[in-house]
Amino acid sequence: MTENTHDQREVDDTNDQRRVVVVGGGLAGLSAAAALAESGFAVEVIESRRNCGGRAASFEDPQDGSLVDACQHVAMGCCTNFLDLCQRAGFGSELRRDRTLWFIGPDGTRSACTPAGWLPAPLHLLPLLFGMSHFSVWEKLALAYGMMRLAVRQTIATDSTEPTAARWLRSRQPERVIHLFWQPVIESALGESIELVGISAVRKVVVDGFLAHPQAADLLVPTEPLGKLFGTKLVSWLGDQGVVVHTGRTVTAIQYGDSHEVTGVCCGEAVLPAEAVVLAVPWRAAARLVPDVLPPVDESFVGSPITAVHLWFDRQIFDLPHAVLVGRVSQWVFQGDEEHIEKDEKPSGVGKEGMAHHCQVVISASRGLCDGNREHLLETVVAELREIFPEAQAARLIRSRVVTDPTAVLSVRPGIDTVRPSARTPIQNLFLAGDWTQTGWPSTMEGAVRSGRYAASVLIGSMNGTERPVVEDLRKNAVIRLFVGG
Ligand SMILES: Cc1cc2nc3c(=O)[nH]c(=O)nc-3n(C[C@H](O)[C@H](O)[C@H](O)COP(=O)(O)OP(=O)(O)OC[C@H]3O[C@@H](n4cnc5c(N)ncnc54)[C@H](O)[C@@H]3O)c2cc1C
């Protein structure tokens, strides 16, 4: 793989800035680099792939060379650190804010569910919950009660005795409400099945993602490919802050000095000296590089798969920005871009001349989906879209691509928070970051950005004495604070 150094600059050895190497150019590593550069450190990021962005990445469409996200990523209004990083890097406006969540019930009924911005929390949620026309009044009341019951100030075991979401919900919520609300919402927010996730992670989603604030549940949808936002714009902004980013270069070992402090990182034969290192790679890569520093990651840390089904039709098949398809195999569908197609792909007399319309179906916790048979999955997803959207019935599927990441996110099972490591390690100048570390957040872009900021903060604290706080959560009003605590 060829190596790339952004900005063609090398860290200047003659100045007295303290030199830090960040291993991994995902959102955790890039956010750590940003915070460190802002505090005056000389920062180098080493990323093994050709582009930065890690799991939030795009692939090049072989048809026209355009960038297509491997899987649609969305953030929520409660993701304060992720949004702050995007603002600082100058592309905050390239995240579209969808205040209305579109749900499509099993019988095809559409519900536009919009939290009321003018009502104080938690009343702002009433139009969202009561807008779901696929539920009876009784079911809506049960759902509102279930949310409140989960959110109310309480002690939930966070060790391995913590109940799973399914166990907690089954004794408290109607089966239909679990199937048509809790399951799709939890699986898409946490990327894991309700049978496996711990209830404390679900409580976090309910409190921070819905109840806490009228803007918490807003959906932030990137309007540019992730590869452009994080792989190009974020990296270029970091270059302006003085960060040197090397891509296509793999760290093969951490180098230690006599007093067991880190002295640098090895990329094959080459050694990059450093006064401190932030290791911002996924847990398996971290365990390979520093096996004696981490808890036994193999037993406790399990990845959960997410599948994206990319479809290019000869016309636009639906008129919404996104939709949550409840009670189906397909969980979310997102509107994509229009692109030009080759003449031989296009049948005459249908659709807009020479155009293909991309849309993407996202299925979280996709373990064992359609018995791993891609053709069957594709047929199922297309059949579901044709059942829901009349326009899809006549549309021709021009091409498709199924992308599964088998370890897309950390599976937040009961007790996981007791083993997620913090940013600090037993080695005084080695720090950990990554969406799998102890952030209090599930494995998300927000979790990754926070982890990078935590690692930078403790590093700065250990060298300069003053830690940098992360951006605060959306402000909870007095009623919410009284009700949920904190
Ligand atoms: C399919 C899918 C859908 C998702 N959907 C969402 C979503 O909608 N919303 C959301 O918030 N989150 C979503 N996520 C999760 C989100 O992408 C991750 O939580 C986040 O990107 C993790 O960032 P990270 O920096 O912790 O790790 P990574 O992105 O994995 O970055 C680690 C980096 O380290 C590099 N690396 C590894 N080993 C080495 C080495 N030895 N030397 C140098 N570099 C190395 C890797 O190449 C990688 O770039 C999704 C993830 C996937 C896969």
Short mmCIF file of N, CA and C and ligand atoms in Angstrom, two decimals, residues 23-29 46-49 51 53-56 71-75 249-252 280-282 285 289 306 405 407-409 434-436 443-446 448 451, ligand 1:
data_model
loop_
_atom_site.label_atom_id
_atom_site.label_comp_id
_atom_site.label_asym_id
_atom_site.label_seq_id
_atom_site.Cartn_x
_atom_site.Cartn_y
_atom_site.Cartn_z
N VAL A 23 -2.55 6.46 16.91
CA VAL A 23 -2.62 5.30 16.02
C VAL A 23 -4.08 5.05 15.68
N GLY A 24 -4.45 5.17 14.39
CA GLY A 24 -5.83 4.96 13.96
C GLY A 24 -6.47 6.27 13.56
N GLY A 25 -6.92 6.32 12.31
CA GLY A 25 -7.53 7.54 11.78
C GLY A 25 -9.03 7.43 11.63
N GLY A 26 -9.68 6.71 12.58
CA GLY A 26 -11.14 6.73 12.63
C GLY A 26 -11.57 7.99 13.38
N LEU A 27 -12.87 8.09 13.69
CA LEU A 27 -13.35 9.31 14.35
C LEU A 27 -12.72 9.49 15.73
N ALA A 28 -12.42 8.37 16.42
CA ALA A 28 -11.79 8.48 17.75
C ALA A 28 -10.40 9.10 17.61
N GLY A 29 -9.60 8.58 16.70
CA GLY A 29 -8.23 9.08 16.53
C GLY A 29 -8.23 10.52 16.04
N ILE A 46 -1.41 8.00 12.44
CA ILE A 46 -1.00 6.92 11.54
C ILE A 46 -2.22 6.06 11.26
N GLU A 47 -2.61 5.97 10.01
CA GLU A 47 -3.79 5.20 9.63
C GLU A 47 -3.38 4.15 8.58
N SER A 48 -3.79 2.90 8.82
CA SER A 48 -3.32 1.84 7.93
C SER A 48 -4.03 1.85 6.57
N ARG A 49 -5.28 2.32 6.53
CA ARG A 49 -5.98 2.30 5.23
C ARG A 49 -5.56 3.49 4.39
N ASN A 51 -7.50 5.75 3.31
CA ASN A 51 -8.22 6.96 3.72
C ASN A 51 -8.59 6.89 5.19
N GLY A 53 -11.23 7.80 8.44
CA GLY A 53 -12.69 7.70 8.62
C GLY A 53 -13.07 6.39 9.25
N GLY A 54 -12.20 5.38 9.13
CA GLY A 54 -12.45 4.08 9.76
C GLY A 54 -13.74 3.46 9.27
N ARG A 55 -14.58 3.06 10.22
CA ARG A 55 -15.83 2.38 9.84
C ARG A 55 -16.84 3.34 9.22
N ALA A 56 -16.68 4.63 9.47
CA ALA A 56 -17.58 5.62 8.85
C ALA A 56 -16.97 5.99 7.49
N CYS A 71 -22.23 2.15 4.51
CA CYS A 71 -23.53 2.05 5.19
C CYS A 71 -23.92 3.45 5.66
N GLN A 72 -25.18 3.77 5.44
CA GLN A 72 -25.68 5.07 5.89
C GLN A 72 -25.39 5.25 7.38
N HIS A 73 -24.82 6.38 7.75
CA HIS A 73 -24.63 6.70 9.16
C HIS A 73 -25.52 7.89 9.49
N VAL A 74 -26.17 7.84 10.65
CA VAL A 74 -26.91 9.01 11.12
C VAL A 74 -26.51 9.30 12.56
N ALA A 75 -26.61 10.56 12.93
CA ALA A 75 -26.40 10.93 14.33
C ALA A 75 -27.74 11.45 14.86
N ARG A 249 -0.23 3.39 6.23
CA ARG A 249 0.91 3.02 7.06
C ARG A 249 0.38 2.32 8.32
N THR A 250 0.87 1.10 8.58
CA THR A 250 0.33 0.31 9.70
C THR A 250 1.31 0.28 10.86
N VAL A 251 0.80 0.54 12.05
CA VAL A 251 1.64 0.43 13.25
C VAL A 251 1.72 -1.05 13.62
N THR A 252 2.92 -1.57 13.70
CA THR A 252 3.09 -3.01 13.94
C THR A 252 3.46 -3.30 15.39
N ALA A 280 -5.97 4.40 19.07
CA ALA A 280 -7.38 4.59 18.72
C ALA A 280 -7.78 3.60 17.63
N VAL A 281 -7.54 2.32 17.91
CA VAL A 281 -7.85 1.27 16.94
C VAL A 281 -8.93 0.37 17.54
N PRO A 282 -9.62 -0.46 16.73
CA PRO A 282 -10.64 -1.36 17.30
C PRO A 282 -10.03 -2.34 18.31
N ALA A 285 -7.43 -5.07 17.32
CA ALA A 285 -6.12 -4.52 16.93
C ALA A 285 -5.38 -4.02 18.17
N LEU A 289 -1.67 -5.18 19.76
CA LEU A 289 -0.54 -4.26 19.95
C LEU A 289 -0.12 -4.14 21.41
N ILE A 306 -23.92 -5.18 10.95
CA ILE A 306 -24.93 -4.31 10.32
C ILE A 306 -24.82 -4.52 8.81
N ASP A 405 -20.91 -5.45 7.55
CA ASP A 405 -19.74 -5.38 8.41
C ASP A 405 -20.03 -6.29 9.60
N THR A 407 -18.46 -6.90 12.30
CA THR A 407 -18.20 -6.34 13.64
C THR A 407 -18.39 -4.83 13.57
N ALA A 408 -19.58 -4.44 13.12
CA ALA A 408 -19.85 -3.01 12.91
C ALA A 408 -19.76 -2.23 14.21
N VAL A 409 -20.35 -2.77 15.26
CA VAL A 409 -20.35 -2.07 16.55
C VAL A 409 -20.11 -3.06 17.68
N GLY A 434 -11.48 4.96 21.23
CA GLY A 434 -12.24 4.06 20.36
C GLY A 434 -13.64 3.91 20.90
N ASP A 435 -14.59 3.63 20.00
CA ASP A 435 -16.00 3.56 20.43
C ASP A 435 -16.26 2.44 21.41
N TRP A 436 -15.29 1.54 21.58
CA TRP A 436 -15.46 0.38 22.48
C TRP A 436 -14.94 0.68 23.89
N SER A 443 -21.59 2.15 21.05
CA SER A 443 -20.57 2.20 20.01
C SER A 443 -21.13 2.99 18.81
N THR A 444 -20.87 4.28 18.81
CA THR A 444 -21.43 5.18 17.79
C THR A 444 -20.39 6.23 17.44
N MET A 445 -20.72 7.08 16.48
CA MET A 445 -19.81 8.17 16.13
C MET A 445 -19.62 9.09 17.33
N GLU A 446 -20.71 9.33 18.08
CA GLU A 446 -20.59 10.18 19.27
C GLU A 446 -19.67 9.52 20.29
N ALA A 448 -17.28 7.43 19.69
CA ALA A 448 -15.90 7.48 19.17
C ALA A 448 -15.29 8.87 19.40
N SER A 451 -14.58 9.42 23.01
CA SER A 451 -13.42 8.63 23.49
C SER A 451 -12.12 9.33 23.12
C1 LIG B 1 -22.21 -0.63 8.98
C2 LIG B 1 -22.08 0.38 10.09
C3 LIG B 1 -23.13 1.26 10.35
C4 LIG B 1 -23.00 2.21 11.40
N1 LIG B 1 -23.99 3.12 11.61
C5 LIG B 1 -23.80 4.10 12.52
C6 LIG B 1 -24.74 5.15 12.65
O1 LIG B 1 -25.73 5.25 11.92
N2 LIG B 1 -24.52 6.11 13.59
C7 LIG B 1 -23.41 6.08 14.40
O2 LIG B 1 -23.25 6.98 15.23
N3 LIG B 1 -22.50 5.09 14.29
C8 LIG B 1 -22.67 4.11 13.37
N4 LIG B 1 -21.73 3.12 13.23
C9 LIG B 1 -20.62 3.05 14.21
C10 LIG B 1 -19.51 4.04 13.87
O3 LIG B 1 -19.10 3.90 12.53
C11 LIG B 1 -18.33 3.72 14.78
O4 LIG B 1 -18.77 3.72 16.12
C12 LIG B 1 -17.19 4.73 14.68
O5 LIG B 1 -16.93 5.07 13.35
C13 LIG B 1 -15.96 4.09 15.33
O6 LIG B 1 -14.85 4.96 15.24
P1 LIG B 1 -13.45 4.53 15.89
O7 LIG B 1 -12.50 5.58 15.55
O8 LIG B 1 -13.66 4.18 17.31
O9 LIG B 1 -13.04 3.16 15.18
P2 LIG B 1 -12.73 2.88 13.63
O10 LIG B 1 -13.64 3.66 12.78
O11 LIG B 1 -12.75 1.39 13.49
O12 LIG B 1 -11.25 3.43 13.42
C14 LIG B 1 -10.09 2.72 13.78
C15 LIG B 1 -9.04 2.98 12.71
O13 LIG B 1 -7.81 2.37 13.11
C16 LIG B 1 -7.16 1.90 11.94
N5 LIG B 1 -6.17 0.89 12.37
C17 LIG B 1 -6.40 -0.34 12.90
N6 LIG B 1 -5.24 -0.94 13.19
C18 LIG B 1 -4.25 -0.07 12.84
C19 LIG B 1 -2.83 -0.12 12.92
N7 LIG B 1 -2.20 -1.18 13.42
N8 LIG B 1 -2.12 0.94 12.46
C20 LIG B 1 -2.74 2.04 11.96
N9 LIG B 1 -4.09 2.13 11.87
C21 LIG B 1 -4.84 1.09 12.32
C22 LIG B 1 -8.32 1.32 11.13
O14 LIG B 1 -7.96 1.20 9.77
C23 LIG B 1 -9.40 2.37 11.36
O15 LIG B 1 -9.39 3.37 10.38
C24 LIG B 1 -21.83 2.19 12.21
C25 LIG B 1 -20.78 1.30 11.92
C26 LIG B 1 -20.89 0.44 10.87
C27 LIG B 1 -19.73 -0.46 10.55
#
